[in-house]
Amino acid sequence: LETSKTILEKEVFNLRQELSVLQESKNSSDVSAAALRDELDASRSSIGSKHIEISKLEAKVIEMKEDRDELKVKYDSLERELFQAKVDLHQASTQSKNKEEEAE
């Protein structure tokens, strides 16, 4: 009976040691999991920031395209005005020459 008791005590001791090792392993795994969760949260935050930055840049591109379109309209209008001014100048020059020729 005493031998069985001693054997059982050794088994209990060994099982407690095994349990202790498993508990340490679990604690280490919990720490690793927490670190991975923190890293995942940081990555998600970074991705969110990048999406915000992309949205701002897309808005800026749209704004710049609208500005470009407005400038194109103004440029086209100025080109027409310049062309009309050249036509008017040519007509005025022609009329002036005709008046000079009539005066002669």
GROMACS .gro file of N, CA and C in nm:
model
  312
    1LEU      N    1   0.083  -0.120   0.000
    1LEU     CA    2   0.000   0.000   0.000
    1LEU      C    3   0.087   0.126   0.000
    2GLU      N    4   0.194   0.119   0.081
    2GLU     CA    5   0.286   0.232   0.090
    2GLU      C    6   0.354   0.255  -0.046
    3THR      N    7   0.386   0.151  -0.118
    3THR     CA    8   0.451   0.162  -0.247
    3THR      C    9   0.354   0.223  -0.348
    4SER      N   10   0.229   0.183  -0.345
    4SER     CA   11   0.129   0.240  -0.434
    4SER      C   12   0.111   0.388  -0.406
    5LYS      N   13   0.113   0.423  -0.278
    5LYS     CA   14   0.098   0.563  -0.238
    5LYS      C   15   0.216   0.644  -0.293
    6THR      N   16   0.336   0.592  -0.280
    6THR     CA   17   0.455   0.662  -0.327
    6THR      C   18   0.451   0.678  -0.479
    7ILE      N   19   0.408   0.573  -0.548
    7ILE     CA   20   0.398   0.579  -0.694
    7ILE      C   21   0.295   0.685  -0.735
    8LEU      N   22   0.182   0.685  -0.665
    8LEU     CA   23   0.078   0.784  -0.695
    8LEU      C   24   0.126   0.926  -0.665
    9GLU      N   25   0.199   0.946  -0.561
    9GLU     CA   26   0.253   1.077  -0.526
    9GLU      C   27   0.350   1.125  -0.635
   10LYS      N   28   0.434   1.031  -0.684
   10LYS     CA   29   0.528   1.066  -0.793
   10LYS      C   30   0.450   1.104  -0.919
   11GLU      N   31   0.345   1.029  -0.949
   11GLU     CA   32   0.264   1.059  -1.066
   11GLU      C   33   0.196   1.195  -1.052
   12VAL      N   34   0.144   1.222  -0.931
   12VAL     CA   35   0.081   1.352  -0.906
   12VAL      C   36   0.185   1.462  -0.922
   13PHE      N   37   0.306   1.442  -0.868
   13PHE     CA   38   0.413   1.540  -0.880
   13PHE      C   39   0.448   1.564  -1.027
   14ASN      N   40   0.464   1.455  -1.102
   14ASN     CA   41   0.496   1.466  -1.245
   14ASN      C   42   0.384   1.537  -1.322
   15LEU      N   43   0.259   1.503  -1.289
   15LEU     CA   44   0.146   1.569  -1.355
   15LEU      C   45   0.141   1.718  -1.321
   16ARG      N   46   0.173   1.753  -1.199
   16ARG     CA   47   0.176   1.895  -1.160
   16ARG      C   48   0.286   1.969  -1.236
   17GLN      N   49   0.401   1.903  -1.251
   17GLN     CA   50   0.509   1.965  -1.328
   17GLN      C   51   0.466   1.984  -1.474
   18GLU      N   52   0.403   1.881  -1.529
   18GLU     CA   53   0.354   1.889  -1.667
   18GLU      C   54   0.250   2.000  -1.680
   19LEU      N   55   0.161   2.009  -1.582
   19LEU     CA   56   0.060   2.115  -1.582
   19LEU      C   57   0.126   2.252  -1.574
   20SER      N   58   0.229   2.264  -1.495
   20SER     CA   59   0.302   2.391  -1.482
   20SER      C   60   0.365   2.431  -1.616
   21VAL      N   61   0.426   2.333  -1.684
   21VAL     CA   62   0.487   2.360  -1.815
   21VAL      C   63   0.380   2.402  -1.915
   22LEU      N   64   0.267   2.330  -1.913
   22LEU     CA   65   0.157   2.365  -2.004
   22LEU      C   66   0.103   2.504  -1.973
   23GLN      N   67   0.093   2.539  -1.844
   23GLN     CA   68   0.044   2.672  -1.805
   23GLN      C   69   0.139   2.782  -1.855
   24GLU      N   70   0.269   2.758  -1.842
   24GLU     CA   71   0.368   2.854  -1.892
   24GLU      C   72   0.357   2.869  -2.043
   25SER      N   73   0.338   2.756  -2.112
   25SER     CA   74   0.322   2.759  -2.257
   25SER      C   75   0.197   2.837  -2.296
   26LYS      N   76   0.087   2.815  -2.221
   26LYS     CA   77  -0.038   2.888  -2.247
   26LYS      C   78  -0.017   3.037  -2.224
   27ASN      N   79   0.050   3.073  -2.116
   27ASN     CA   80   0.075   3.214  -2.087
   27ASN      C   81   0.158   3.278  -2.199
   28SER      N   82   0.257   3.204  -2.247
   28SER     CA   83   0.341   3.255  -2.356
   28SER      C   84   0.256   3.274  -2.482
   29SER      N   85   0.170   3.177  -2.509
   29SER     CA   86   0.082   3.186  -2.626
   29SER      C   87  -0.013   3.304  -2.612
   30ASP      N   88  -0.067   3.327  -2.491
   30ASP     CA   89  -0.156   3.441  -2.468
   30ASP      C   90  -0.084   3.573  -2.495
   31VAL      N   91   0.042   3.582  -2.452
   31VAL     CA   92   0.120   3.705  -2.475
   31VAL      C   93   0.143   3.723  -2.625
   32SER      N   94   0.177   3.614  -2.695
   32SER     CA   95   0.198   3.622  -2.840
   32SER      C   96   0.069   3.663  -2.911
   33ALA      N   97  -0.044   3.605  -2.868
   33ALA     CA   98  -0.172   3.639  -2.930
   33ALA      C   99  -0.205   3.786  -2.907
   34ALA      N  100  -0.178   3.836  -2.787
   34ALA     CA  101  -0.205   3.978  -2.757
   34ALA      C  102  -0.118   4.068  -2.845
   35ALA      N  103   0.008   4.029  -2.862
   35ALA     CA  104   0.098   4.107  -2.947
   35ALA      C  105   0.048   4.106  -3.092
   36LEU      N  106   0.002   3.990  -3.140
   36LEU     CA  107  -0.051   3.982  -3.275
   36LEU      C  108  -0.178   4.065  -3.290
   37ARG      N  109  -0.263   4.065  -3.187
   37ARG     CA  110  -0.384   4.149  -3.192
   37ARG      C  111  -0.347   4.297  -3.200
   38ASP      N  112  -0.248   4.336  -3.121
   38ASP     CA  113  -0.203   4.476  -3.125
   38ASP      C  114  -0.148   4.512  -3.263
   39GLU      N  115  -0.072   4.419  -3.320
   39GLU     CA  116  -0.016   4.443  -3.454
   39GLU      C  117  -0.127   4.452  -3.558
   40LEU      N  118  -0.226   4.366  -3.545
   40LEU     CA  119  -0.341   4.369  -3.637
   40LEU      C  120  -0.417   4.500  -3.624
   41ASP      N  121  -0.439   4.544  -3.500
   41ASP     CA  122  -0.508   4.672  -3.479
   41ASP      C  123  -0.430   4.788  -3.540
   42ALA      N  124  -0.298   4.785  -3.522
   42ALA     CA  125  -0.213   4.891  -3.580
   42ALA      C  126  -0.221   4.888  -3.732
   43SER      N  127  -0.221   4.768  -3.789
   43SER     CA  128  -0.231   4.755  -3.935
   43SER      C  129  -0.366   4.808  -3.984
   44ARG      N  130  -0.472   4.774  -3.913
   44ARG     CA  131  -0.605   4.822  -3.952
   44ARG      C  132  -0.611   4.975  -3.944
   45SER      N  133  -0.550   5.029  -3.841
   45SER     CA  134  -0.548   5.175  -3.825
   45SER      C  135  -0.470   5.239  -3.940
   46SER      N  136  -0.358   5.179  -3.975
   46SER     CA  137  -0.277   5.231  -4.085
   46SER      C  138  -0.354   5.223  -4.216
   47ILE      N  139  -0.423   5.111  -4.237
   47ILE     CA  140  -0.503   5.096  -4.359
   47ILE      C  141  -0.613   5.201  -4.363
   48GLY      N  142  -0.677   5.225  -4.249
   48GLY     CA  143  -0.781   5.328  -4.242
   48GLY      C  144  -0.725   5.465  -4.277
   49SER      N  145  -0.606   5.495  -4.225
   49SER     CA  146  -0.542   5.623  -4.256
   49SER      C  147  -0.511   5.635  -4.404
   50LYS      N  148  -0.465   5.525  -4.463
   50LYS     CA  149  -0.434   5.526  -4.606
   50LYS      C  150  -0.560   5.548  -4.689
   51HIS      N  151  -0.671   5.485  -4.647
   51HIS     CA  152  -0.797   5.506  -4.720
   51HIS      C  153  -0.840   5.652  -4.713
   52ILE      N  154  -0.824   5.714  -4.597
   52ILE     CA  155  -0.859   5.855  -4.581
   52ILE      C  156  -0.770   5.940  -4.671
   53GLU      N  157  -0.641   5.908  -4.672
   53GLU     CA  158  -0.545   5.983  -4.755
   53GLU      C  159  -0.580   5.968  -4.903
   54ILE      N  160  -0.615   5.846  -4.943
   54ILE     CA  161  -0.652   5.821  -5.083
   54ILE      C  162  -0.777   5.901  -5.119
   55SER      N  163  -0.875   5.902  -5.028
   55SER     CA  164  -0.999   5.977  -5.055
   55SER      C  165  -0.969   6.126  -5.071
   56LYS      N  166  -0.881   6.178  -4.987
   56LYS     CA  167  -0.845   6.320  -4.998
   56LYS      C  168  -0.776   6.348  -5.132
   57LEU      N  169  -0.686   6.256  -5.172
   57LEU     CA  170  -0.616   6.275  -5.299
   57LEU      C  171  -0.713   6.265  -5.417
   58GLU      N  172  -0.808   6.173  -5.409
   58GLU     CA  173  -0.907   6.161  -5.517
   58GLU      C  174  -0.990   6.289  -5.527
   59ALA      N  175  -1.028   6.345  -5.412
   59ALA     CA  176  -1.103   6.471  -5.412
   59ALA      C  177  -1.020   6.583  -5.474
   60LYS      N  178  -0.890   6.585  -5.442
   60LYS     CA  179  -0.800   6.688  -5.497
   60LYS      C  180  -0.789   6.672  -5.650
   61VAL      N  181  -0.781   6.548  -5.697
   61VAL     CA  182  -0.773   6.522  -5.842
   61VAL      C  183  -0.899   6.573  -5.911
   62ILE      N  184  -1.015   6.545  -5.852
   62ILE     CA  185  -1.142   6.592  -5.910
   62ILE      C  186  -1.143   6.745  -5.914
   63GLU      N  187  -1.100   6.807  -5.806
   63GLU     CA  188  -1.095   6.953  -5.800
   63GLU      C  189  -1.001   7.009  -5.907
   64MET      N  190  -0.885   6.945  -5.923
   64MET     CA  191  -0.789   6.991  -6.023
   64MET      C  192  -0.844   6.973  -6.165
   65LYS      N  193  -0.917   6.865  -6.189
   65LYS     CA  194  -0.978   6.844  -6.321
   65LYS      C  195  -1.082   6.951  -6.348
   66GLU      N  196  -1.160   6.986  -6.246
   66GLU     CA  197  -1.261   7.092  -6.263
   66GLU      C  198  -1.192   7.225  -6.292
   67ASP      N  199  -1.083   7.254  -6.219
   67ASP     CA  200  -1.006   7.377  -6.245
   67ASP      C  201  -0.951   7.377  -6.387
   68ARG      N  202  -0.899   7.262  -6.431
   68ARG     CA  203  -0.845   7.249  -6.566
   68ARG      C  204  -0.954   7.276  -6.670
   69ASP      N  205  -1.073   7.219  -6.645
   69ASP     CA  206  -1.184   7.239  -6.739
   69ASP      C  207  -1.223   7.387  -6.746
   70GLU      N  208  -1.226   7.453  -6.628
   70GLU     CA  209  -1.260   7.596  -6.626
   70GLU      C  210  -1.155   7.676  -6.703
   71LEU      N  211  -1.027   7.643  -6.681
   71LEU     CA  212  -0.920   7.714  -6.752
   71LEU      C  213  -0.929   7.689  -6.902
   72LYS      N  214  -0.965   7.569  -6.942
   72LYS     CA  215  -0.980   7.538  -7.085
   72LYS      C  216  -1.090   7.624  -7.147
   73VAL      N  217  -1.201   7.638  -7.074
   73VAL     CA  218  -1.312   7.722  -7.123
   73VAL      C  219  -1.265   7.867  -7.137
   74LYS      N  220  -1.194   7.917  -7.035
   74LYS     CA  221  -1.143   8.054  -7.041
   74LYS      C  222  -1.044   8.071  -7.157
   75TYR      N  223  -0.955   7.972  -7.173
   75TYR     CA  224  -0.856   7.978  -7.280
   75TYR      C  225  -0.924   7.981  -7.417
   76ASP      N  226  -1.023   7.893  -7.435
   76ASP     CA  227  -1.096   7.891  -7.563
   76ASP      C  228  -1.165   8.025  -7.589
   77SER      N  229  -1.223   8.083  -7.484
   77SER     CA  230  -1.290   8.212  -7.498
   77SER      C  231  -1.190   8.322  -7.537
   78LEU      N  232  -1.074   8.321  -7.472
   78LEU     CA  233  -0.971   8.420  -7.504
   78LEU      C  234  -0.917   8.401  -7.646
   79GLU      N  235  -0.905   8.275  -7.688
   79GLU     CA  236  -0.862   8.250  -7.826
   79GLU      C  237  -0.963   8.308  -7.925
   80ARG      N  238  -1.092   8.289  -7.897
   80ARG     CA  239  -1.195   8.344  -7.987
   80ARG      C  240  -1.189   8.496  -7.987
   81GLU      N  241  -1.170   8.555  -7.868
   81GLU     CA  242  -1.159   8.701  -7.860
   81GLU      C  243  -1.038   8.750  -7.939
   82LEU      N  244  -0.926   8.679  -7.926
   82LEU     CA  245  -0.805   8.717  -7.998
   82LEU      C  246  -0.827   8.707  -8.149
   83PHE      N  247  -0.889   8.599  -8.192
   83PHE     CA  248  -0.918   8.581  -8.334
   83PHE      C  249  -1.009   8.694  -8.384
   84GLN      N  250  -1.112   8.725  -8.304
   84GLN     CA  251  -1.204   8.832  -8.344
   84GLN      C  252  -1.131   8.966  -8.349
   85ALA      N  253  -1.041   8.989  -8.254
   85ALA     CA  254  -0.964   9.114  -8.254
   85ALA      C  255  -0.876   9.123  -8.379
   86LYS      N  256  -0.818   9.009  -8.419
   86LYS     CA  257  -0.736   9.008  -8.541
   86LYS      C  258  -0.822   9.037  -8.664
   87VAL      N  259  -0.942   8.976  -8.666
   87VAL     CA  260  -1.034   9.001  -8.778
   87VAL      C  261  -1.071   9.149  -8.781
   88ASP      N  262  -1.106   9.204  -8.663
   88ASP     CA  263  -1.144   9.345  -8.655
   88ASP      C  264  -1.028   9.435  -8.699
   89LEU      N  265  -0.906   9.399  -8.654
   89LEU     CA  266  -0.789   9.478  -8.691
   89LEU      C  267  -0.767   9.472  -8.843
   90HIS      N  268  -0.782   9.354  -8.900
   90HIS     CA  269  -0.765   9.338  -9.045
   90HIS      C  270  -0.870   9.421  -9.121
   91GLN      N  271  -0.995   9.415  -9.071
   91GLN     CA  272  -1.101   9.493  -9.137
   91GLN      C  273  -1.073   9.642  -9.124
   92ALA      N  274  -1.030   9.684  -9.005
   92ALA     CA  275  -1.001   9.825  -8.985
   92ALA      C  276  -0.885   9.868  -9.075
   93SER      N  277  -0.785   9.783  -9.086
   93SER     CA  278  -0.670   9.814  -9.170
   93SER      C  279  -0.713   9.823  -9.317
   94THR      N  280  -0.798   9.727  -9.358
   94THR     CA  281  -0.847   9.728  -9.497
   94THR      C  282  -0.929   9.852  -9.523
   95GLN      N  283  -1.018   9.887  -9.428
   95GLN     CA  284  -1.100  10.008  -9.445
   95GLN      C  285  -1.012  10.131  -9.450
   96SER      N  286  -0.910  10.133  -9.367
   96SER     CA  287  -0.820  10.249  -9.365
   96SER      C  288  -0.748  10.262  -9.499
   97LYS      N  289  -0.703  10.148  -9.551
   97LYS     CA  290  -0.637  10.152  -9.682
   97LYS      C  291  -0.734  10.197  -9.791
   98ASN      N  292  -0.857  10.147  -9.784
   98ASN     CA  293  -0.956  10.185  -9.885
   98ASN      C  294  -0.984  10.335  -9.877
   99LYS      N  295  -0.993  10.389  -9.757
   99LYS     CA  296  -1.019  10.533  -9.742
   99LYS      C  297  -0.902  10.612  -9.796
  100GLU      N  298  -0.780  10.563  -9.770
  100GLU     CA  299  -0.662  10.632  -9.821
  100GLU      C  300  -0.663  10.632  -9.974
  101GLU      N  301  -0.700  10.515 -10.029
  101GLU     CA  302  -0.701  10.505 -10.176
  101GLU      C  303  -0.811  10.596 -10.232
  102GLU      N  304  -0.925  10.604 -10.163
  102GLU     CA  305  -1.033  10.693 -10.210
  102GLU      C  306  -0.989  10.838 -10.197
  103ALA      N  307  -0.914  10.868 -10.096
  103ALA     CA  308  -0.869  11.005 -10.074
  103ALA      C  309  -0.768  11.046 -10.180
  104GLU      N  310  -0.699  10.951 -10.233
  104GLU     CA  311  -0.596  10.985 -10.333
  104GLU      C  312  -0.654  11.012 -10.461
   0.00000   0.00000   0.00000
